[in-house]
């Protein structure tokens, strides 16, 4: 969906690059959601089939059913036909993931009129007007997609900016650009109720007295781990926090030496590649050769990307976190510019780029990189390696720039 939205933006820019007939200004780009959705769904189904096939090829014993823990070495499976059987095992890995949260109708009257992020992918037609409730990366990504594809997009946030856990310069720059591109950002908003009907007009009421009528509402206010009814009462030493996350140590271990938990259900760095990396290291340690006996995932300096418009890449500490940890030993290098791609566009349509480097100590060790702008998603992977290896500002300075690119800004900051 992000690529579809990005394509719409490129089409709108085509005339500035000498393709005046690419988009008829009298008839704005129209996205055919109805025909695109089945194509997208078919692709996802194909991917699911590939994963299933790979399990079979690797000789994985594949059970389809609902699993509950009976004891630290037994899992009870309820098959699709209702029959039950036990699996005895040396180890149990809890990898049940998480699910999006929607308030109950008791908490927010009419909340069930909205859908969650899974419901976004179930939409068969594009809503003309949509409200996204939340300020995290999922809320930002969905709002950006709707807006770029031509929907009237509203986002309701409790604070003054989106992405409140990200670096402050990322928050401010993206929030301002979203507003500039036509997103209606409803700041300091708390939802009082929703009124209307699913599939029809829905009125969003805030506790601040604002009302907005839309055709669809998407809740993107967080996730909860899938730890309900999986038999945790049979392993009572395993504890969960208020979000339902299983509490584990640095080895992904629970108090039972045979039971581990990893991925979103462990509540740390909720990203698919993190779950894969943690799982690989756990399997290496349990089943691999001696050289892997101390293998575990280091959760520091994990690079991540937000597929906003424009994209965001981040790794390491925010400026606030760095100053809290290192105090006056922190130094900031920052550059704000427009990527070369936008040189042919009118000033009003030039996306911002903001690159920020956070260093600490006399060696100027890089402890954080935060970038926003065209290509940030691809740029961040390589610079994530540099931060993981303990790069200093001087190491970046010693690297010859690749010109003309946005990435060169990070090795030419002064």
mmCIF file of C-alpha atoms in Angstrom:
data_model
loop_
_atom_site.group_PDB
_atom_site.id
_atom_site.type_symbol
_atom_site.label_atom_id
_atom_site.label_comp_id
_atom_site.label_asym_id
_atom_site.label_seq_id
_atom_site.Cartn_x
_atom_site.Cartn_y
_atom_site.Cartn_z
ATOM 1 C CA UNK A 1 0.000 0.000 0.000
ATOM 2 C CA UNK A 2 2.891 2.359 0.704
ATOM 3 C CA UNK A 3 4.261 1.770 -2.789
ATOM 4 C CA UNK A 4 0.842 2.502 -4.277
ATOM 5 C CA UNK A 5 0.758 5.784 -2.349
ATOM 6 C CA UNK A 6 4.327 6.578 -3.385
ATOM 7 C CA UNK A 7 3.423 5.914 -7.026
ATOM 8 C CA UNK A 8 0.547 8.402 -6.754
ATOM 9 C CA UNK A 9 2.990 11.041 -5.513
ATOM 10 C CA UNK A 10 5.435 10.304 -8.343
ATOM 11 C CA UNK A 11 2.636 10.630 -10.903
ATOM 12 C CA UNK A 12 1.735 14.027 -9.512
ATOM 13 C CA UNK A 13 5.372 15.070 -9.888
ATOM 14 C CA UNK A 14 5.717 13.782 -13.458
ATOM 15 C CA UNK A 15 4.733 17.034 -15.163
ATOM 16 C CA UNK A 16 7.617 18.819 -13.428
ATOM 17 C CA UNK A 17 9.963 16.343 -15.102
ATOM 18 C CA UNK A 18 8.711 16.957 -18.615
ATOM 19 C CA UNK A 19 5.772 14.555 -18.773
ATOM 20 C CA UNK A 20 2.873 17.011 -18.969
ATOM 21 C CA UNK A 21 0.358 14.392 -20.095
ATOM 22 C CA UNK A 22 1.151 11.910 -17.314
ATOM 23 C CA UNK A 23 -1.498 13.427 -15.067
ATOM 24 C CA UNK A 24 -4.389 15.561 -16.213
ATOM 25 C CA UNK A 25 -4.530 18.420 -13.738
ATOM 26 C CA UNK A 26 -8.261 18.715 -14.320
ATOM 27 C CA UNK A 27 -8.710 15.104 -13.164
ATOM 28 C CA UNK A 28 -6.473 14.291 -10.188
ATOM 29 C CA UNK A 29 -4.869 10.865 -9.870
ATOM 30 C CA UNK A 30 -7.555 8.315 -9.028
ATOM 31 C CA UNK A 31 -6.505 5.128 -7.291
ATOM 32 C CA UNK A 32 -8.548 2.003 -8.065
ATOM 33 C CA UNK A 33 -8.620 0.517 -4.562
ATOM 34 C CA UNK A 34 -11.332 -1.986 -5.496
ATOM 35 C CA UNK A 35 -9.176 -3.745 -8.095
ATOM 36 C CA UNK A 36 -5.852 -3.303 -6.291
ATOM 37 C CA UNK A 37 -6.974 -4.988 -3.049
ATOM 38 C CA UNK A 38 -7.530 -8.471 -4.544
ATOM 39 C CA UNK A 39 -4.131 -8.246 -6.278
ATOM 40 C CA UNK A 40 -2.452 -7.328 -3.003
ATOM 41 C CA UNK A 41 -4.316 -10.063 -1.119
ATOM 42 C CA UNK A 42 -3.310 -12.661 -3.718
ATOM 43 C CA UNK A 43 0.337 -11.668 -3.283
ATOM 44 C CA UNK A 44 0.097 -12.055 0.509
ATOM 45 C CA UNK A 45 -1.613 -15.434 0.108
ATOM 46 C CA UNK A 46 1.190 -16.538 -2.195
ATOM 47 C CA UNK A 47 3.774 -15.478 0.398
ATOM 48 C CA UNK A 48 1.926 -17.435 3.093
ATOM 49 C CA UNK A 49 2.005 -20.478 0.848
ATOM 50 C CA UNK A 50 5.751 -20.095 0.317
ATOM 51 C CA UNK A 51 6.356 -19.979 4.081
ATOM 52 C CA UNK A 52 4.197 -23.067 4.587
ATOM 53 C CA UNK A 53 6.078 -24.860 1.821
ATOM 54 C CA UNK A 54 9.447 -23.914 3.317
ATOM 55 C CA UNK A 55 8.398 -25.405 6.672
ATOM 56 C CA UNK A 56 7.537 -28.658 4.950
ATOM 57 C CA UNK A 57 10.798 -28.699 2.986
ATOM 58 C CA UNK A 58 12.766 -28.275 6.204
ATOM 59 C CA UNK A 59 10.961 -31.220 7.776
ATOM 60 C CA UNK A 60 9.128 -29.159 10.389
ATOM 61 C CA UNK A 61 6.278 -31.077 12.044
ATOM 62 C CA UNK A 62 3.367 -28.725 11.390
ATOM 63 C CA UNK A 63 0.281 -28.814 13.625
ATOM 64 C CA UNK A 64 -2.868 -26.812 12.798
ATOM 65 C CA UNK A 65 -4.940 -26.060 15.876
ATOM 66 C CA UNK A 66 -5.156 -24.087 19.113
ATOM 67 C CA UNK A 67 -2.319 -24.691 21.582
ATOM 68 C CA UNK A 68 -2.312 -24.333 25.373
ATOM 69 C CA UNK A 69 0.527 -25.076 27.787
ATOM 70 C CA UNK A 70 -0.298 -27.948 30.194
ATOM 71 C CA UNK A 71 3.061 -28.015 31.984
ATOM 72 C CA UNK A 72 6.654 -26.897 31.237
ATOM 73 C CA UNK A 73 7.108 -29.814 28.825
ATOM 74 C CA UNK A 74 3.602 -30.404 27.460
ATOM 75 C CA UNK A 75 1.415 -28.529 24.989
ATOM 76 C CA UNK A 76 -2.222 -29.468 24.438
ATOM 77 C CA UNK A 77 -3.484 -28.966 20.876
ATOM 78 C CA UNK A 78 -7.146 -28.621 19.972
ATOM 79 C CA UNK A 79 -7.465 -29.569 16.306
ATOM 80 C CA UNK A 80 -9.885 -27.955 13.885
ATOM 81 C CA UNK A 81 -12.310 -30.852 14.311
ATOM 82 C CA UNK A 82 -12.357 -30.334 18.093
ATOM 83 C CA UNK A 83 -10.201 -33.320 19.035
ATOM 84 C CA UNK A 84 -7.401 -32.784 21.530
ATOM 85 C CA UNK A 85 -3.976 -34.293 21.876
ATOM 86 C CA UNK A 86 -0.761 -33.604 23.794
ATOM 87 C CA UNK A 87 2.703 -32.860 22.474
ATOM 88 C CA UNK A 88 5.569 -33.742 24.820
ATOM 89 C CA UNK A 89 8.626 -31.597 24.208
ATOM 90 C CA UNK A 90 11.974 -30.679 25.678
ATOM 91 C CA UNK A 91 11.436 -26.980 25.014
ATOM 92 C CA UNK A 92 8.455 -24.688 24.495
ATOM 93 C CA UNK A 93 8.767 -21.426 22.571
ATOM 94 C CA UNK A 94 5.951 -18.914 23.062
ATOM 95 C CA UNK A 95 5.762 -16.812 19.892
ATOM 96 C CA UNK A 96 2.089 -15.882 19.794
ATOM 97 C CA UNK A 97 2.689 -12.245 18.801
ATOM 98 C CA UNK A 98 0.255 -9.428 19.513
ATOM 99 C CA UNK A 99 -2.964 -7.864 18.275
ATOM 100 C CA UNK A 100 -4.177 -4.305 17.712
ATOM 101 C CA UNK A 101 -6.189 -2.687 20.489
ATOM 102 C CA UNK A 102 -9.651 -1.170 20.087
ATOM 103 C CA UNK A 103 -11.377 0.314 23.134
ATOM 104 C CA UNK A 104 -14.572 -1.376 24.263
ATOM 105 C CA UNK A 105 -17.886 0.379 23.689
ATOM 106 C CA UNK A 106 -18.051 0.818 27.458
ATOM 107 C CA UNK A 107 -14.746 2.713 27.431
ATOM 108 C CA UNK A 108 -15.550 4.750 24.311
ATOM 109 C CA UNK A 109 -19.189 4.578 23.189
ATOM 110 C CA UNK A 110 -19.361 3.494 19.563
ATOM 111 C CA UNK A 111 -15.688 2.458 19.445
ATOM 112 C CA UNK A 112 -16.622 -0.748 17.608
ATOM 113 C CA UNK A 113 -17.745 1.343 14.629
ATOM 114 C CA UNK A 114 -14.042 1.715 13.857
ATOM 115 C CA UNK A 115 -11.617 -0.930 12.614
ATOM 116 C CA UNK A 116 -8.053 -1.728 13.633
ATOM 117 C CA UNK A 117 -4.973 -1.925 11.413
ATOM 118 C CA UNK A 118 -6.002 -5.432 10.314
ATOM 119 C CA UNK A 119 -9.367 -3.991 9.338
ATOM 120 C CA UNK A 120 -7.573 -1.455 7.162
ATOM 121 C CA UNK A 121 -6.413 -4.302 4.930
ATOM 122 C CA UNK A 122 -9.951 -5.684 4.808
ATOM 123 C CA UNK A 123 -11.429 -2.472 3.380
ATOM 124 C CA UNK A 124 -12.859 -3.327 -0.038
ATOM 125 C CA UNK A 125 -13.296 0.287 -1.118
ATOM 126 C CA UNK A 126 -11.383 3.469 -0.408
ATOM 127 C CA UNK A 127 -13.152 5.743 2.072
ATOM 128 C CA UNK A 128 -13.492 9.311 0.852
ATOM 129 C CA UNK A 129 -13.004 10.617 4.390
ATOM 130 C CA UNK A 130 -11.148 8.745 7.096
ATOM 131 C CA UNK A 131 -10.109 9.319 10.698
ATOM 132 C CA UNK A 132 -7.048 7.566 12.101
ATOM 133 C CA UNK A 133 -6.835 7.599 15.886
ATOM 134 C CA UNK A 134 -3.312 7.337 17.291
ATOM 135 C CA UNK A 135 0.119 8.890 16.936
ATOM 136 C CA UNK A 136 2.505 5.954 16.574
ATOM 137 C CA UNK A 137 4.179 4.642 13.460
ATOM 138 C CA UNK A 138 1.205 2.537 12.342
ATOM 139 C CA UNK A 139 -1.133 5.532 12.650
ATOM 140 C CA UNK A 140 1.326 7.701 10.725
ATOM 141 C CA UNK A 141 1.830 5.128 7.971
ATOM 142 C CA UNK A 142 -1.891 4.526 7.434
ATOM 143 C CA UNK A 143 -2.693 8.242 7.478
ATOM 144 C CA UNK A 144 0.029 8.888 4.913
ATOM 145 C CA UNK A 145 -1.307 6.174 2.618
ATOM 146 C CA UNK A 146 -4.875 7.466 2.773
ATOM 147 C CA UNK A 147 -3.757 11.049 2.161
ATOM 148 C CA UNK A 148 -1.467 10.235 -0.776
ATOM 149 C CA UNK A 149 -4.172 8.127 -2.414
ATOM 150 C CA UNK A 150 -6.648 10.986 -2.280
ATOM 151 C CA UNK A 151 -8.769 10.403 0.809
ATOM 152 C CA UNK A 152 -9.537 13.288 3.139
ATOM 153 C CA UNK A 153 -7.341 12.152 6.026
ATOM 154 C CA UNK A 154 -7.696 13.113 9.681
ATOM 155 C CA UNK A 155 -5.377 11.963 12.473
ATOM 156 C CA UNK A 156 -6.279 12.420 16.128
ATOM 157 C CA UNK A 157 -3.359 12.604 18.568
ATOM 158 C CA UNK A 158 -3.303 13.115 22.328
ATOM 159 C CA UNK A 159 -0.176 15.282 22.092
ATOM 160 C CA UNK A 160 1.044 18.087 19.873
ATOM 161 C CA UNK A 161 3.015 15.866 17.498
ATOM 162 C CA UNK A 162 3.001 12.390 15.975
ATOM 163 C CA UNK A 163 5.641 9.756 16.835
ATOM 164 C CA UNK A 164 6.076 10.938 20.413
ATOM 165 C CA UNK A 165 8.690 8.274 21.258
ATOM 166 C CA UNK A 166 10.931 9.378 18.378
ATOM 167 C CA UNK A 167 13.511 12.156 18.352
ATOM 168 C CA UNK A 168 11.920 15.579 18.797
ATOM 169 C CA UNK A 169 13.193 16.898 15.449
ATOM 170 C CA UNK A 170 11.602 13.929 13.667
ATOM 171 C CA UNK A 171 8.319 14.600 15.468
ATOM 172 C CA UNK A 172 8.229 18.299 14.605
ATOM 173 C CA UNK A 173 9.371 17.967 11.004
ATOM 174 C CA UNK A 174 6.956 15.176 10.093
ATOM 175 C CA UNK A 175 3.958 16.695 11.879
ATOM 176 C CA UNK A 176 4.456 20.007 10.074
ATOM 177 C CA UNK A 177 4.844 18.304 6.686
ATOM 178 C CA UNK A 178 1.754 16.145 7.190
ATOM 179 C CA UNK A 179 -0.246 19.298 7.845
ATOM 180 C CA UNK A 180 1.350 20.969 4.821
ATOM 181 C CA UNK A 181 0.254 18.098 2.546
ATOM 182 C CA UNK A 182 -3.357 18.368 3.651
ATOM 183 C CA UNK A 183 -3.650 15.930 6.559
ATOM 184 C CA UNK A 184 -5.939 17.318 9.238
ATOM 185 C CA UNK A 185 -3.953 16.817 12.449
ATOM 186 C CA UNK A 186 -6.230 17.092 15.476
ATOM 187 C CA UNK A 187 -3.816 17.760 18.324
ATOM 188 C CA UNK A 188 -4.391 17.307 22.060
ATOM 189 C CA UNK A 189 -7.477 15.256 21.267
ATOM 190 C CA UNK A 190 -9.140 12.591 23.384
ATOM 191 C CA UNK A 191 -11.935 10.596 21.811
ATOM 192 C CA UNK A 192 -15.254 10.832 23.669
ATOM 193 C CA UNK A 193 -17.447 8.714 21.389
ATOM 194 C CA UNK A 194 -18.208 7.607 17.835
ATOM 195 C CA UNK A 195 -21.696 7.853 16.386
ATOM 196 C CA UNK A 196 -23.094 6.468 13.142
ATOM 197 C CA UNK A 197 -22.946 3.074 11.500
ATOM 198 C CA UNK A 198 -20.292 0.839 9.998
ATOM 199 C CA UNK A 199 -19.979 1.467 6.287
ATOM 200 C CA UNK A 200 -21.799 4.760 6.592
ATOM 201 C CA UNK A 201 -20.999 8.195 7.950
ATOM 202 C CA UNK A 202 -19.370 8.118 11.403
ATOM 203 C CA UNK A 203 -19.050 11.192 13.582
ATOM 204 C CA UNK A 204 -15.984 11.412 15.799
ATOM 205 C CA UNK A 205 -16.571 13.366 19.009
ATOM 206 C CA UNK A 206 -13.612 14.502 21.098
ATOM 207 C CA UNK A 207 -13.645 15.408 24.771
ATOM 208 C CA UNK A 208 -12.474 18.845 23.673
ATOM 209 C CA UNK A 209 -15.830 19.412 21.945
ATOM 210 C CA UNK A 210 -14.758 18.875 18.327
ATOM 211 C CA UNK A 211 -16.875 16.812 15.910
ATOM 212 C CA UNK A 212 -15.707 15.426 12.567
ATOM 213 C CA UNK A 213 -17.769 13.344 10.136
ATOM 214 C CA UNK A 214 -15.913 10.657 8.168
ATOM 215 C CA UNK A 215 -16.707 7.474 6.253
ATOM 216 C CA UNK A 216 -14.323 5.196 8.169
ATOM 217 C CA UNK A 217 -12.408 5.215 11.447
ATOM 218 C CA UNK A 218 -9.163 3.319 12.032
ATOM 219 C CA UNK A 219 -7.908 2.756 15.572
ATOM 220 C CA UNK A 220 -4.101 2.651 15.835
ATOM 221 C CA UNK A 221 -3.556 3.153 19.552
ATOM 222 C CA UNK A 222 -1.246 0.262 20.352
ATOM 223 C CA UNK A 223 -1.092 -3.496 20.646
ATOM 224 C CA UNK A 224 -1.539 -6.186 23.293
ATOM 225 C CA UNK A 225 0.299 -9.480 23.460
ATOM 226 C CA UNK A 226 -1.606 -12.691 22.721
ATOM 227 C CA UNK A 227 -1.181 -14.311 26.131
ATOM 228 C CA UNK A 228 -4.848 -14.849 27.012
ATOM 229 C CA UNK A 229 -5.956 -18.476 27.267
ATOM 230 C CA UNK A 230 -2.643 -20.061 26.307
ATOM 231 C CA UNK A 231 -2.289 -21.974 29.572
ATOM 232 C CA UNK A 232 -0.058 -19.623 31.524
ATOM 233 C CA UNK A 233 -1.956 -20.600 34.676
ATOM 234 C CA UNK A 234 -0.274 -24.006 34.355
ATOM 235 C CA UNK A 235 3.178 -22.392 34.534
ATOM 236 C CA UNK A 236 2.476 -19.940 37.379
ATOM 237 C CA UNK A 237 6.026 -18.666 37.721
ATOM 238 C CA UNK A 238 5.726 -16.970 34.319
ATOM 239 C CA UNK A 239 4.615 -13.376 34.796
ATOM 240 C CA UNK A 240 3.058 -10.887 32.392
ATOM 241 C CA UNK A 241 2.966 -7.094 32.589
ATOM 242 C CA UNK A 242 -0.045 -4.802 32.131
ATOM 243 C CA UNK A 243 0.212 -5.135 28.341
ATOM 244 C CA UNK A 244 0.112 -8.917 28.528
ATOM 245 C CA UNK A 245 3.822 -9.187 27.618
ATOM 246 C CA UNK A 246 5.659 -12.189 29.012
ATOM 247 C CA UNK A 247 8.556 -11.115 31.204
ATOM 248 C CA UNK A 248 11.795 -12.756 30.086
ATOM 249 C CA UNK A 249 15.484 -12.207 30.755
ATOM 250 C CA UNK A 250 18.188 -11.280 28.253
ATOM 251 C CA UNK A 251 18.235 -14.905 27.030
ATOM 252 C CA UNK A 252 14.479 -14.855 26.219
ATOM 253 C CA UNK A 253 14.090 -17.245 29.160
ATOM 254 C CA UNK A 254 11.216 -17.555 31.624
ATOM 255 C CA UNK A 255 11.677 -18.992 35.150
ATOM 256 C CA UNK A 256 11.216 -22.442 33.592
ATOM 257 C CA UNK A 257 14.388 -23.670 31.903
ATOM 258 C CA UNK A 258 12.314 -25.336 29.180
ATOM 259 C CA UNK A 259 10.060 -22.355 28.319
ATOM 260 C CA UNK A 260 11.121 -19.325 26.286
ATOM 261 C CA UNK A 261 9.235 -16.368 24.813
ATOM 262 C CA UNK A 262 10.299 -14.111 21.964
ATOM 263 C CA UNK A 263 8.994 -11.686 19.406
ATOM 264 C CA UNK A 264 6.149 -9.260 20.084
ATOM 265 C CA UNK A 265 4.811 -11.420 22.929
ATOM 266 C CA UNK A 266 7.922 -10.508 24.932
ATOM 267 C CA UNK A 267 7.097 -6.817 24.482
ATOM 268 C CA UNK A 268 10.463 -5.528 23.324
ATOM 269 C CA UNK A 269 11.217 -3.888 19.939
ATOM 270 C CA UNK A 270 8.028 -5.019 18.181
ATOM 271 C CA UNK A 271 9.491 -5.645 14.741
ATOM 272 C CA UNK A 272 9.457 -8.769 12.580
ATOM 273 C CA UNK A 273 13.252 -8.783 11.970
ATOM 274 C CA UNK A 274 13.789 -8.542 15.745
ATOM 275 C CA UNK A 275 11.681 -11.661 16.323
ATOM 276 C CA UNK A 276 13.581 -13.488 13.565
ATOM 277 C CA UNK A 277 16.954 -12.444 15.006
ATOM 278 C CA UNK A 278 15.978 -13.431 18.549
ATOM 279 C CA UNK A 279 14.642 -16.780 17.345
ATOM 280 C CA UNK A 280 17.769 -17.528 15.334
ATOM 281 C CA UNK A 281 20.009 -16.853 18.302
ATOM 282 C CA UNK A 282 17.864 -18.907 20.652
ATOM 283 C CA UNK A 283 17.892 -21.888 18.298
ATOM 284 C CA UNK A 284 21.640 -21.471 17.791
ATOM 285 C CA UNK A 285 22.194 -21.561 21.537
ATOM 286 C CA UNK A 286 19.937 -24.540 22.236
ATOM 287 C CA UNK A 287 20.660 -26.707 19.224
ATOM 288 C CA UNK A 288 23.860 -25.322 17.706
ATOM 289 C CA UNK A 289 27.535 -26.066 18.214
ATOM 290 C CA UNK A 290 29.607 -24.917 21.182
ATOM 291 C CA UNK A 291 30.523 -21.601 19.556
ATOM 292 C CA UNK A 292 26.884 -20.490 19.931
ATOM 293 C CA UNK A 293 26.504 -21.343 23.621
ATOM 294 C CA UNK A 294 26.354 -17.649 24.588
ATOM 295 C CA UNK A 295 24.369 -16.459 21.577
ATOM 296 C CA UNK A 296 21.635 -13.914 22.389
ATOM 297 C CA UNK A 297 20.140 -10.843 20.764
ATOM 298 C CA UNK A 298 21.561 -7.465 21.710
ATOM 299 C CA UNK A 299 18.534 -5.163 21.807
ATOM 300 C CA UNK A 300 20.578 -1.965 21.724
ATOM 301 C CA UNK A 301 20.956 0.069 18.531
ATOM 302 C CA UNK A 302 18.274 -1.695 16.523
ATOM 303 C CA UNK A 303 17.653 0.297 13.324
ATOM 304 C CA UNK A 304 14.059 0.863 12.301
ATOM 305 C CA UNK A 305 12.128 2.653 9.593
ATOM 306 C CA UNK A 306 8.752 4.382 9.483
ATOM 307 C CA UNK A 307 7.119 4.293 6.059
ATOM 308 C CA UNK A 308 5.707 7.773 6.379
ATOM 309 C CA UNK A 309 5.650 10.381 3.601
ATOM 310 C CA UNK A 310 8.577 11.048 3.591
ATOM 311 C CA UNK A 311 10.193 7.954 5.098
ATOM 312 C CA UNK A 312 12.059 7.978 8.400
ATOM 313 C CA UNK A 313 15.067 5.974 9.561
ATOM 314 C CA UNK A 314 16.354 5.864 13.116
ATOM 315 C CA UNK A 315 18.897 4.004 15.220
ATOM 316 C CA UNK A 316 20.219 4.523 18.732
ATOM 317 C CA UNK A 317 19.342 7.171 21.285
ATOM 318 C CA UNK A 318 17.164 10.213 20.747
ATOM 319 C CA UNK A 319 18.648 13.558 21.744
ATOM 320 C CA UNK A 320 16.607 13.558 24.971
ATOM 321 C CA UNK A 321 17.750 10.017 25.836
ATOM 322 C CA UNK A 322 21.375 10.850 25.054
ATOM 323 C CA UNK A 323 21.361 13.973 27.215
ATOM 324 C CA UNK A 324 19.734 12.060 30.076
ATOM 325 C CA UNK A 325 22.460 9.411 29.832
ATOM 326 C CA UNK A 326 25.556 11.474 28.969
ATOM 327 C CA UNK A 327 24.656 15.039 29.971
ATOM 328 C CA UNK A 328 26.890 17.779 28.580
ATOM 329 C CA UNK A 329 29.080 15.217 26.776
ATOM 330 C CA UNK A 330 26.486 15.126 23.970
ATOM 331 C CA UNK A 331 26.965 17.026 20.721
ATOM 332 C CA UNK A 332 24.460 17.368 17.882
ATOM 333 C CA UNK A 333 25.167 17.626 14.155
ATOM 334 C CA UNK A 334 22.146 18.391 11.988
ATOM 335 C CA UNK A 335 21.313 19.253 8.400
ATOM 336 C CA UNK A 336 17.979 20.247 6.847
ATOM 337 C CA UNK A 337 17.715 20.281 3.058
ATOM 338 C CA UNK A 338 15.657 19.253 0.032
ATOM 339 C CA UNK A 339 16.663 16.088 -1.842
ATOM 340 C CA UNK A 340 17.900 16.590 -5.414
ATOM 341 C CA UNK A 341 14.841 14.762 -6.800
ATOM 342 C CA UNK A 342 12.677 17.736 -5.794
ATOM 343 C CA UNK A 343 14.814 20.333 -7.589
ATOM 344 C CA UNK A 344 12.415 20.414 -10.567
ATOM 345 C CA UNK A 345 9.301 20.787 -8.426
ATOM 346 C CA UNK A 346 7.656 23.963 -7.224
ATOM 347 C CA UNK A 347 8.871 24.983 -3.783
ATOM 348 C CA UNK A 348 5.512 24.171 -2.231
ATOM 349 C CA UNK A 349 5.856 20.495 -3.215
ATOM 350 C CA UNK A 350 9.446 19.886 -2.096
ATOM 351 C CA UNK A 351 9.557 17.338 0.705
ATOM 352 C CA UNK A 352 11.849 18.136 3.625
ATOM 353 C CA UNK A 353 14.913 16.117 4.568
ATOM 354 C CA UNK A 354 16.329 16.324 8.074
ATOM 355 C CA UNK A 355 19.447 14.369 9.047
ATOM 356 C CA UNK A 356 20.608 14.354 12.664
ATOM 357 C CA UNK A 357 23.708 12.816 14.205
ATOM 358 C CA UNK A 358 24.061 12.466 17.994
ATOM 359 C CA UNK A 359 27.551 11.886 19.370
ATOM 360 C CA UNK A 360 29.030 11.760 22.867
ATOM 361 C CA UNK A 361 32.403 12.125 24.560
ATOM 362 C CA UNK A 362 35.768 13.400 23.305
ATOM 363 C CA UNK A 363 35.884 10.602 20.714
ATOM 364 C CA UNK A 364 32.465 11.685 19.446
ATOM 365 C CA UNK A 365 31.115 8.161 19.450
ATOM 366 C CA UNK A 366 27.884 8.023 17.419
ATOM 367 C CA UNK A 367 25.030 7.105 19.754
ATOM 368 C CA UNK A 368 22.097 8.062 17.553
ATOM 369 C CA UNK A 369 21.181 8.761 13.939
ATOM 370 C CA UNK A 370 17.763 10.091 12.972
ATOM 371 C CA UNK A 371 16.951 10.814 9.346
ATOM 372 C CA UNK A 372 13.796 11.917 7.543
ATOM 373 C CA UNK A 373 13.484 12.351 3.803
ATOM 374 C CA UNK A 374 13.545 10.634 0.441
ATOM 375 C CA UNK A 375 15.456 7.332 0.628
ATOM 376 C CA UNK A 376 15.827 7.276 4.421
ATOM 377 C CA UNK A 377 14.465 3.725 4.540
ATOM 378 C CA UNK A 378 17.317 2.383 2.389
ATOM 379 C CA UNK A 379 20.004 4.647 3.836
ATOM 380 C CA UNK A 380 19.427 3.569 7.424
ATOM 381 C CA UNK A 381 20.423 -0.081 7.013
ATOM 382 C CA UNK A 382 24.052 0.716 6.249
ATOM 383 C CA UNK A 383 24.383 3.403 8.892
ATOM 384 C CA UNK A 384 22.777 1.013 11.367
ATOM 385 C CA UNK A 385 25.789 -1.260 10.838
ATOM 386 C CA UNK A 386 28.127 1.667 11.501
ATOM 387 C CA UNK A 387 26.440 2.544 14.807
ATOM 388 C CA UNK A 388 26.393 -1.127 15.863
ATOM 389 C CA UNK A 389 30.151 -1.286 15.236
ATOM 390 C CA UNK A 390 30.757 1.766 17.435
ATOM 391 C CA UNK A 391 31.507 4.306 14.711
ATOM 392 C CA UNK A 392 32.889 7.724 15.645
ATOM 393 C CA UNK A 393 32.076 10.981 13.927
ATOM 394 C CA UNK A 394 35.634 10.890 12.540
ATOM 395 C CA UNK A 395 34.936 7.536 10.870
ATOM 396 C CA UNK A 396 32.034 9.126 9.003
ATOM 397 C CA UNK A 397 34.183 12.143 8.109
ATOM 398 C CA UNK A 398 36.873 9.810 6.762
ATOM 399 C CA UNK A 399 34.371 8.158 4.399
ATOM 400 C CA UNK A 400 34.283 9.649 0.902
ATOM 401 C CA UNK A 401 30.841 10.968 0.009
ATOM 402 C CA UNK A 402 28.753 9.501 -2.806
ATOM 403 C CA UNK A 403 27.541 12.469 -4.841
ATOM 404 C CA UNK A 404 24.846 13.500 -5.554
ATOM 405 C CA UNK A 405 22.876 11.630 -2.890
ATOM 406 C CA UNK A 406 21.058 12.467 0.305
ATOM 407 C CA UNK A 407 23.145 9.878 2.160
ATOM 408 C CA UNK A 408 26.299 11.940 1.690
ATOM 409 C CA UNK A 409 24.950 14.457 4.201
ATOM 410 C CA UNK A 410 25.788 12.028 7.004
ATOM 411 C CA UNK A 411 29.483 11.945 6.061
ATOM 412 C CA UNK A 412 29.796 15.680 5.446
ATOM 413 C CA UNK A 413 28.119 17.105 8.576
ATOM 414 C CA UNK A 414 29.974 20.004 10.180
#
